[in-house]
Amino acid sequence: MIKKNRIEFETDTGTEYVFLTDSCLVFEKSQINSEDETIKHRINMINHTCQSFANSLSYKNNISNIQTLKEDLYRNGFKELILEVTTSCNLRCKYCIFSGNYTGQRQHGNRNMDEIIALKAIKMYFNYYLESKKYNPNNRPSIAFFGGEPLLNMPLIKKCLAYINSIFSKQDNVYLTITTNATLLNNEIINFFKKQNVHVVVSLDGPKEIHDANRIFPKGEGTFNTVMKNIHNIYSINNKPVFINSVYDYNTNLEKVFNFFDENQILMNLGISPVRDNNGSYYKKFSENTRQKFIERKFNLEKTFQDKILKKREETIKYNFLPFVGQFFGREYSIILMKQVLQYRDGCIKFTGSCIPGQKIFVDTEGTLYPCEKVDRDFIIGNVKDGLNFSYILETIKEFNDFFIECKDCPIHNVCQLCYCYLRKNGKFFKDKQLCNNIIDIFINRLSKTYSALEKDPFWFRFFLDKYYGEFKKWEVLKKC
């Protein structure tokens, strides 16, 4: 039940809870209605925090000019530079965002980024990074190689790495990564990346029949055998888990995917998410029956997690093994728990999960700058010659906050994860009320499931966080959301 400034929900046991929308804290409903003075004092403190949030809604107080915007970005931005080193790809994955089925995105091409553009982009990012260190000494630079298939422009990647090593110091500790389909990898390239400390992230969707359903060569052949062969080569050379990104759709048998990753412990899955379909038509090919069957299978898997995995925590800890079903739903639940830190949006962007353009910088093959690799290609925020267009970014932020001011009354305004990909089309901001309602329903369901799990075993999540995020820390993986 949604009321002003709160969401009321109950768990599988029937226990009633209240989620306070401004502070993101959850209390049992009986505590909220309690006459106990200690609890009353706590509620008053929360109300004070919520009032602080309300006072912060006037964005004019903190982005009144370009200098203020720059200072905000220097404190919180310039987290990553992403270089689109080529628009070419040797695969034709059916869900690819560059397949031509997504409005606002480019299609497969054959353009390579040239050396001049690449080095200008790196130098630009280096200068922003140096300035940001004055405001945020702990900021760690991150540079990623993206495509297309980036290995198709390996000569440029080598030149970029040489230049990066020449201007960044060892103390800067640049985090380097490349996302690849892995079909072009060989031992020479793997050894080169190992020497350069480049983290290789491979796209792999699960076992052969699931992976090959979408990730195919131009003539239709599946890529699984080639990818797995090269994954084993990566593992044998680096002697550490191979980092994986995965996606799924309504045809995906998640149980088989979970079993696959449990059986292949050399794989470290950084994230598994549904195929993104904003401004596209990918999901139109699935029947309502297929969609409902997928939802039912996922529900049953979650029930398995709730009924079996949580009850076997001691056994799980004993064998130091976190089943993939636990990773999948543990990540969903941890989103709820990790938001409960009395935080509210006090930066330039007040609502939704959108960032300040410039926190990340994506550079296409022609040297044009975008907020990230996922936004439409008309969302231009600068170029490598002139740098970021701060005037346009400031104008965009003001327009965004004005357009979405009604979100202040949304029950999930402080935890919404929708970003520009879902909120901007054809150069204009827009709201899809049906999408918003779906996101709210999903969040409320997550609240119920998360606290149902906590009731069954409040200590399992401590184990999950230590084990799951501990593995990322162990292998120096930057977990980006």
Coordinates of C-alpha atoms in Angstrom, one line a residue:
M1 CA 0.0 0.0 0.0
I2 CA 1.4 3.4 -1.0
K3 CA 0.8 6.4 1.3
K4 CA 2.3 9.8 1.5
N5 CA 6.1 9.5 2.1
R6 CA 5.8 5.8 2.8
I7 CA 5.2 2.3 1.3
E8 CA 3.5 -0.3 3.5
F9 CA 4.2 -3.9 2.7
E10 CA 4.2 -7.3 4.4
T11 CA 6.3 -10.4 4.2
D12 CA 5.4 -14.0 3.6
T13 CA 4.8 -14.4 7.4
G14 CA 2.3 -11.5 7.3
T15 CA 4.5 -9.1 9.3
E16 CA 3.8 -5.5 8.3
Y17 CA 6.6 -3.1 7.5
V18 CA 6.9 0.6 6.5
F19 CA 9.4 1.9 3.9
L20 CA 10.0 5.6 4.4
T21 CA 10.5 7.0 0.9
D22 CA 12.8 10.0 1.8
S23 CA 15.2 8.2 4.1
C24 CA 15.0 4.7 2.5
L25 CA 14.7 3.2 6.0
V26 CA 12.4 0.3 6.9
F27 CA 10.6 -0.2 10.2
E28 CA 8.1 -2.7 11.4
K29 CA 4.7 -1.0 11.3
S30 CA 4.3 -1.6 15.0
Q31 CA 7.4 0.5 15.7
I32 CA 6.1 3.4 13.6
N33 CA 2.9 3.4 15.7
S34 CA 4.7 2.9 19.0
E35 CA 4.4 5.2 22.0
D36 CA 8.0 4.3 23.1
E37 CA 10.0 7.5 23.6
T38 CA 13.2 6.1 22.1
I39 CA 11.4 5.1 19.0
K40 CA 9.6 8.4 18.8
H41 CA 12.9 10.2 19.0
R42 CA 14.3 8.0 16.2
I43 CA 11.2 8.9 14.0
N44 CA 11.7 12.6 14.8
M45 CA 15.3 12.3 13.6
I46 CA 14.2 10.7 10.4
N47 CA 11.6 13.4 9.9
H48 CA 14.4 16.0 10.2
T49 CA 16.4 14.2 7.6
C50 CA 13.4 14.1 5.3
Q51 CA 12.9 17.9 5.8
S52 CA 16.6 18.4 4.8
F53 CA 15.8 16.4 1.6
A54 CA 12.9 18.7 0.9
N55 CA 15.0 21.8 1.4
S56 CA 17.6 20.4 -1.1
L57 CA 15.0 20.1 -3.9
S58 CA 15.8 23.7 -5.1
Y59 CA 18.5 22.8 -7.6
K60 CA 19.2 26.5 -8.0
N61 CA 21.1 26.4 -4.7
N62 CA 23.7 24.1 -6.1
I63 CA 24.0 24.5 -9.8
S64 CA 23.6 28.2 -10.3
N65 CA 26.5 28.5 -12.7
I66 CA 29.1 26.5 -14.7
Q67 CA 31.7 26.8 -12.0
T68 CA 29.4 25.1 -9.5
L69 CA 28.7 22.4 -12.0
K70 CA 32.5 21.8 -12.6
E71 CA 33.1 21.6 -8.9
D72 CA 30.4 18.9 -8.6
L73 CA 31.9 16.9 -11.4
Y74 CA 35.4 17.2 -10.0
R75 CA 34.2 15.9 -6.7
N76 CA 31.9 13.1 -8.0
G77 CA 32.7 12.7 -11.7
F78 CA 35.2 11.6 -14.3
K79 CA 35.0 8.0 -13.1
E80 CA 35.6 6.4 -16.5
L81 CA 36.6 7.1 -20.1
I82 CA 35.1 4.6 -22.6
L83 CA 36.7 4.6 -26.1
E84 CA 34.7 3.2 -29.0
V85 CA 37.7 2.0 -30.9
T86 CA 35.6 0.6 -33.8
T87 CA 32.1 0.3 -35.0
S88 CA 32.9 -3.1 -36.7
C89 CA 32.0 -6.4 -35.2
N90 CA 32.6 -10.0 -36.4
L91 CA 29.4 -11.2 -34.8
R92 CA 25.7 -10.5 -35.4
C93 CA 24.1 -11.0 -32.0
K94 CA 20.3 -11.0 -32.3
Y95 CA 19.8 -8.6 -29.4
C96 CA 22.7 -6.2 -30.2
I97 CA 21.9 -2.6 -29.7
F98 CA 23.6 -1.8 -33.0
S99 CA 21.5 -4.3 -35.0
G100 CA 19.3 -1.5 -36.4
N101 CA 16.3 -2.4 -34.3
Y102 CA 16.9 0.4 -31.8
T103 CA 16.0 4.0 -32.6
G104 CA 18.6 6.6 -31.8
Q105 CA 21.5 4.1 -32.1
R106 CA 24.0 3.6 -34.8
Q107 CA 24.1 0.4 -36.8
H108 CA 27.0 -2.0 -37.5
G109 CA 29.7 -0.1 -39.4
N110 CA 33.3 -0.4 -40.5
R111 CA 34.8 2.8 -39.0
N112 CA 37.9 2.6 -36.8
M113 CA 38.8 5.4 -34.3
D114 CA 42.1 6.9 -35.5
E115 CA 45.1 7.5 -33.3
I116 CA 44.7 11.3 -33.2
I117 CA 41.2 11.1 -31.8
A118 CA 42.1 8.4 -29.3
L119 CA 45.1 10.2 -27.9
K120 CA 43.2 13.5 -27.7
A121 CA 40.4 11.7 -25.7
I122 CA 42.9 10.2 -23.3
K123 CA 44.7 13.5 -22.8
M124 CA 41.4 15.3 -22.2
Y125 CA 40.4 12.7 -19.6
F126 CA 43.8 12.9 -18.0
N127 CA 43.5 16.7 -17.6
Y128 CA 40.0 16.3 -16.1
Y129 CA 41.3 13.6 -13.8
L130 CA 44.2 15.8 -12.6
E131 CA 41.8 18.6 -11.7
S132 CA 39.4 16.2 -10.0
K133 CA 42.2 15.0 -7.6
K134 CA 42.2 18.5 -6.0
Y135 CA 38.6 17.9 -5.0
N136 CA 38.6 14.1 -4.6
P137 CA 42.1 12.7 -3.9
N138 CA 40.8 9.1 -3.8
N139 CA 39.4 9.3 -7.4
R140 CA 40.8 6.4 -9.4
P141 CA 40.9 6.8 -13.2
S142 CA 39.4 4.1 -15.3
I143 CA 39.7 3.6 -19.1
A144 CA 37.7 1.0 -21.1
F145 CA 38.0 -0.2 -24.7
F146 CA 34.6 -0.7 -26.4
G147 CA 33.2 -1.5 -29.8
G148 CA 31.8 -3.1 -32.0
E149 CA 34.4 -5.7 -31.2
P150 CA 37.4 -3.8 -29.9
L151 CA 39.9 -6.5 -30.8
L152 CA 39.3 -5.6 -34.5
N153 CA 41.3 -2.5 -33.8
M154 CA 44.1 -4.0 -31.8
P155 CA 46.9 -1.7 -33.2
L156 CA 45.1 1.3 -31.8
I157 CA 44.6 -0.3 -28.4
K158 CA 48.4 -0.9 -28.2
K159 CA 49.1 2.7 -29.0
C160 CA 46.5 3.9 -26.5
L161 CA 48.0 1.7 -23.7
A162 CA 51.5 3.0 -24.5
Y163 CA 50.2 6.6 -24.3
I164 CA 48.3 5.9 -21.1
N165 CA 51.5 4.5 -19.5
S166 CA 53.4 7.6 -20.6
I167 CA 51.2 10.2 -18.9
F168 CA 49.6 8.5 -15.9
S169 CA 51.9 7.5 -13.1
K170 CA 52.0 4.2 -11.2
Q171 CA 50.5 6.0 -8.3
D172 CA 47.4 6.9 -10.4
N173 CA 46.8 3.1 -10.7
V174 CA 44.6 3.4 -13.8
Y175 CA 42.0 0.7 -14.0
L176 CA 42.0 -0.7 -17.6
T177 CA 39.3 -2.9 -19.0
I178 CA 38.1 -4.3 -22.4
T179 CA 34.8 -5.9 -23.1
T180 CA 35.0 -8.5 -25.9
N181 CA 33.1 -11.4 -27.5
A182 CA 36.4 -13.4 -27.1
T183 CA 36.3 -15.0 -30.5
L184 CA 39.4 -13.2 -31.7
L185 CA 41.5 -13.7 -28.6
N186 CA 44.8 -15.7 -28.9
N187 CA 47.6 -16.4 -26.5
E188 CA 49.6 -13.4 -27.8
I189 CA 46.8 -11.0 -27.1
I190 CA 46.0 -12.6 -23.7
N191 CA 49.7 -12.3 -22.6
F192 CA 49.8 -8.7 -23.8
F193 CA 46.8 -7.8 -21.8
K194 CA 48.2 -9.6 -18.7
K195 CA 51.5 -7.6 -19.0
Q196 CA 49.5 -4.3 -19.4
N197 CA 47.2 -5.2 -16.5
V198 CA 44.1 -4.9 -18.7
H199 CA 41.1 -6.7 -17.2
V200 CA 39.3 -8.7 -19.9
V201 CA 35.5 -9.0 -19.6
V202 CA 33.9 -11.7 -21.8
S203 CA 30.3 -11.7 -23.0
L204 CA 28.9 -15.2 -22.3
D205 CA 25.2 -15.9 -21.7
G206 CA 25.4 -19.4 -20.3
P207 CA 25.6 -23.0 -21.7
K208 CA 25.9 -23.7 -25.4
E209 CA 22.2 -23.9 -26.4
I210 CA 21.5 -20.6 -24.6
H211 CA 24.5 -18.7 -25.6
D212 CA 24.3 -19.8 -29.3
A213 CA 20.6 -18.9 -29.5
N214 CA 21.6 -15.2 -29.8
R215 CA 25.4 -14.8 -30.0
I216 CA 26.2 -15.9 -33.5
F217 CA 28.6 -15.3 -36.4
P218 CA 27.2 -13.5 -39.5
K219 CA 26.4 -16.8 -41.2
G220 CA 24.4 -18.0 -38.2
E221 CA 26.9 -20.4 -36.5
G222 CA 27.0 -20.3 -32.7
T223 CA 30.1 -18.9 -31.0
F224 CA 30.1 -20.9 -27.7
N225 CA 32.8 -23.4 -28.5
T226 CA 35.2 -20.7 -29.7
V227 CA 34.5 -18.5 -26.7
M228 CA 34.9 -21.3 -24.1
K229 CA 38.2 -22.4 -25.7
N230 CA 39.6 -18.9 -25.4
I231 CA 38.2 -18.5 -21.9
H232 CA 40.2 -21.6 -20.8
N233 CA 43.2 -20.0 -22.4
I234 CA 42.7 -16.8 -20.4
Y235 CA 42.4 -18.8 -17.2
S236 CA 45.5 -20.9 -17.9
I237 CA 47.6 -17.8 -18.6
N238 CA 46.2 -15.5 -15.9
N239 CA 45.5 -18.2 -13.3
K240 CA 42.5 -16.3 -11.9
P241 CA 38.8 -16.3 -12.6
V242 CA 37.6 -15.0 -16.0
F243 CA 35.2 -12.0 -15.8
I244 CA 31.9 -12.5 -17.5
N245 CA 28.9 -10.4 -18.4
S246 CA 25.6 -12.1 -19.3
V247 CA 22.1 -11.1 -20.5
Y248 CA 18.9 -13.1 -20.8
D249 CA 15.4 -12.8 -22.4
Y250 CA 12.1 -14.6 -22.1
N251 CA 13.4 -17.7 -23.9
T252 CA 16.3 -18.1 -21.4
N253 CA 16.2 -21.1 -19.0
L254 CA 17.7 -19.4 -16.0
E255 CA 18.0 -22.7 -14.1
K256 CA 20.3 -24.0 -16.8
V257 CA 22.3 -20.7 -16.7
F258 CA 22.6 -20.9 -12.9
N259 CA 23.8 -24.6 -13.1
F260 CA 26.3 -23.7 -15.8
F261 CA 28.0 -21.0 -13.7
D262 CA 28.0 -23.3 -10.6
E263 CA 29.7 -26.0 -12.7
N264 CA 32.3 -23.6 -14.2
Q265 CA 34.1 -22.1 -11.2
I266 CA 36.7 -20.5 -13.4
L267 CA 34.0 -17.9 -14.4
M268 CA 33.3 -14.8 -12.3
N269 CA 30.0 -13.4 -13.4
L270 CA 30.0 -9.6 -12.9
G271 CA 26.4 -9.2 -13.8
I272 CA 23.5 -10.9 -15.5
S273 CA 20.6 -8.7 -16.7
P274 CA 17.7 -8.7 -19.1
V275 CA 18.2 -7.6 -22.7
R276 CA 17.6 -3.9 -22.7
D277 CA 14.7 -2.8 -24.9
N278 CA 14.3 0.9 -24.6
N279 CA 13.5 2.5 -27.9
G280 CA 13.6 -1.0 -29.5
S281 CA 11.4 -3.8 -30.6
Y282 CA 13.3 -6.9 -29.4
Y283 CA 10.6 -8.2 -27.0
K284 CA 7.8 -7.9 -29.5
K285 CA 8.7 -11.3 -30.9
F286 CA 7.8 -13.1 -27.7
S287 CA 4.2 -14.2 -27.1
E288 CA 2.4 -13.5 -23.9
N289 CA 2.5 -17.2 -23.1
T290 CA 6.3 -17.3 -23.4
R291 CA 6.5 -14.2 -21.1
Q292 CA 4.3 -15.7 -18.5
K293 CA 6.2 -19.1 -18.5
F294 CA 9.5 -17.2 -18.0
I295 CA 8.0 -15.2 -15.0
E296 CA 6.7 -18.5 -13.5
R297 CA 10.1 -20.2 -13.9
K298 CA 11.8 -17.2 -12.3
F299 CA 9.3 -17.2 -9.4
N300 CA 10.0 -20.9 -8.8
L301 CA 13.7 -20.3 -8.8
E302 CA 13.3 -17.5 -6.2
K303 CA 11.2 -19.8 -4.1
T304 CA 14.0 -22.4 -4.3
F305 CA 16.4 -19.8 -3.1
Q306 CA 14.1 -18.7 -0.2
D307 CA 13.2 -22.3 0.9
K308 CA 16.5 -24.1 0.4
I309 CA 19.5 -21.9 0.0
L310 CA 18.7 -19.7 3.0
K311 CA 18.1 -22.7 5.2
K312 CA 21.4 -24.2 4.3
R313 CA 23.6 -21.2 5.1
E314 CA 25.8 -23.1 7.5
E315 CA 26.5 -25.7 4.8
T316 CA 27.1 -23.0 2.3
I317 CA 29.6 -21.3 4.6
K318 CA 31.3 -24.6 5.4
Y319 CA 32.1 -25.3 1.8
N320 CA 32.8 -21.6 1.1
F321 CA 30.5 -21.7 -2.0
L322 CA 27.9 -19.3 -3.0
P323 CA 25.5 -20.9 -5.5
F324 CA 24.7 -18.8 -8.5
V325 CA 21.0 -18.7 -7.6
G326 CA 22.1 -17.0 -4.4
Q327 CA 24.2 -14.5 -6.4
F328 CA 21.3 -13.7 -8.7
F329 CA 18.7 -13.0 -6.1
G330 CA 21.2 -11.8 -3.5
R331 CA 22.2 -9.0 -5.9
E332 CA 18.5 -8.0 -6.3
Y333 CA 17.9 -8.0 -2.5
S334 CA 21.2 -6.2 -1.7
I335 CA 20.0 -3.3 -3.8
I336 CA 17.3 -2.8 -1.3
L337 CA 19.5 -3.1 1.8
M338 CA 22.4 -1.0 0.5
K339 CA 20.1 1.9 -0.1
Q340 CA 19.1 2.1 3.5
V341 CA 21.9 4.5 4.5
L342 CA 19.9 7.7 5.3
Q343 CA 21.0 9.1 1.9
Y344 CA 19.1 11.4 -0.2
R345 CA 19.9 13.1 -3.5
D346 CA 21.7 16.3 -2.7
G347 CA 23.6 16.6 -6.0
C348 CA 22.5 18.3 -9.3
I349 CA 20.2 15.5 -10.4
K350 CA 17.4 15.2 -7.9
F351 CA 15.3 12.3 -9.2
T352 CA 15.7 8.9 -11.0
G353 CA 18.9 7.1 -11.5
S354 CA 20.3 9.5 -14.0
C355 CA 23.8 10.8 -13.6
I356 CA 25.4 14.2 -14.2
P357 CA 26.6 14.1 -17.8
G358 CA 30.4 13.9 -17.4
Q359 CA 30.5 11.5 -14.6
K360 CA 31.4 9.0 -17.3
I361 CA 32.5 10.0 -20.8
F362 CA 31.9 7.8 -23.8
V363 CA 33.9 8.8 -27.0
D364 CA 32.7 7.5 -30.4
T365 CA 35.0 6.8 -33.3
E366 CA 34.6 10.4 -34.6
G367 CA 35.6 12.0 -31.2
T368 CA 32.1 13.0 -30.1
L369 CA 31.4 12.8 -26.4
Y370 CA 28.3 11.2 -24.7
P371 CA 27.2 10.6 -21.1
C372 CA 27.7 6.9 -21.6
E373 CA 27.7 4.2 -24.3
K374 CA 24.0 3.4 -23.9
V375 CA 22.3 6.8 -24.6
D376 CA 21.0 7.8 -28.0
R377 CA 23.5 9.3 -30.3
D378 CA 21.9 12.7 -30.3
F379 CA 22.8 13.2 -26.7
I380 CA 26.1 15.0 -27.4
I381 CA 27.9 16.7 -24.5
G382 CA 31.2 17.7 -26.3
N383 CA 34.1 16.6 -28.4
V384 CA 37.7 15.6 -27.9
K385 CA 38.9 18.9 -29.4
D386 CA 36.9 21.3 -27.1
G387 CA 36.2 19.0 -24.2
L388 CA 32.9 18.9 -22.4
N389 CA 30.3 21.5 -23.2
F390 CA 29.5 22.6 -19.7
S391 CA 27.0 25.2 -20.8
Y392 CA 24.9 22.5 -22.5
I393 CA 25.3 20.1 -19.5
L394 CA 24.1 22.9 -17.2
E395 CA 21.1 23.6 -19.4
T396 CA 20.3 19.9 -19.7
I397 CA 20.3 19.5 -15.9
K398 CA 18.0 22.4 -15.4
E399 CA 15.7 21.1 -18.0
F400 CA 15.8 17.6 -16.5
N401 CA 15.0 18.8 -13.0
D402 CA 12.2 21.0 -14.2
F403 CA 10.6 18.2 -16.3
F404 CA 10.8 15.6 -13.6
I405 CA 9.9 17.8 -10.6
E406 CA 6.7 15.7 -10.2
C407 CA 8.9 12.8 -9.2
K408 CA 9.2 14.3 -5.8
D409 CA 5.9 12.7 -5.0
C410 CA 6.9 9.3 -6.3
P411 CA 7.2 6.6 -3.6
I412 CA 10.6 5.5 -4.9
H413 CA 12.0 8.9 -5.9
N414 CA 15.2 8.2 -3.9
V415 CA 15.9 4.7 -5.2
C416 CA 14.6 4.8 -8.8
Q417 CA 17.2 3.4 -11.2
L418 CA 15.7 4.7 -14.5
C419 CA 18.3 6.7 -16.4
Y420 CA 18.6 8.7 -19.6
C421 CA 18.3 5.5 -21.7
Y422 CA 14.6 5.3 -20.6
L423 CA 13.8 8.9 -20.1
R424 CA 15.1 10.6 -23.3
K425 CA 14.1 10.1 -26.9
N426 CA 14.4 12.2 -30.0
G427 CA 16.3 14.8 -28.1
K428 CA 13.6 15.3 -25.5
F429 CA 12.8 14.1 -22.0
F430 CA 9.7 12.0 -21.6
K431 CA 7.9 9.9 -19.0
D432 CA 6.4 6.5 -19.6
K433 CA 3.8 6.2 -16.8
Q434 CA 3.3 2.5 -17.5
L435 CA 7.0 1.9 -17.1
C436 CA 7.1 4.0 -13.9
N437 CA 4.2 2.0 -12.4
N438 CA 5.9 -1.3 -13.4
I439 CA 9.1 -0.1 -11.7
I440 CA 7.2 0.8 -8.5
D441 CA 5.5 -2.6 -8.4
I442 CA 8.8 -4.4 -8.9
F443 CA 10.4 -2.4 -6.1
I444 CA 7.5 -3.2 -3.7
N445 CA 7.8 -6.9 -4.5
R446 CA 11.5 -6.7 -3.9
L447 CA 10.9 -5.1 -0.5
S448 CA 8.6 -8.0 0.4
K449 CA 11.0 -10.7 -0.8
T450 CA 14.0 -9.1 0.8
Y451 CA 12.5 -8.8 4.2
S452 CA 10.9 -12.3 3.9
A453 CA 14.5 -13.5 3.4
L454 CA 15.8 -11.5 6.3
E455 CA 13.2 -13.0 8.6
K456 CA 14.4 -16.5 7.6
D457 CA 18.1 -15.8 8.0
P458 CA 19.3 -12.3 8.8
F459 CA 22.9 -13.4 8.7
W460 CA 22.8 -14.8 5.2
F461 CA 23.2 -11.4 3.7
R462 CA 26.3 -10.7 5.7
F463 CA 27.8 -13.8 4.2
F464 CA 26.6 -12.8 0.7
L465 CA 28.2 -9.4 0.9
D466 CA 31.4 -10.7 2.3
K467 CA 31.6 -13.5 -0.3
Y468 CA 30.2 -11.8 -3.4
Y469 CA 31.8 -8.4 -3.1
G470 CA 34.8 -9.9 -1.4
E471 CA 35.6 -11.8 -4.5
F472 CA 35.5 -8.6 -6.6
K473 CA 37.9 -6.9 -4.1
K474 CA 40.2 -9.9 -4.1
W475 CA 40.6 -9.8 -7.9
E476 CA 40.7 -6.0 -8.1
V477 CA 37.4 -5.8 -10.0
L478 CA 35.7 -2.4 -10.1
K479 CA 32.0 -3.3 -9.7
K480 CA 30.2 -0.6 -11.7
C481 CA 26.4 -0.3 -11.4

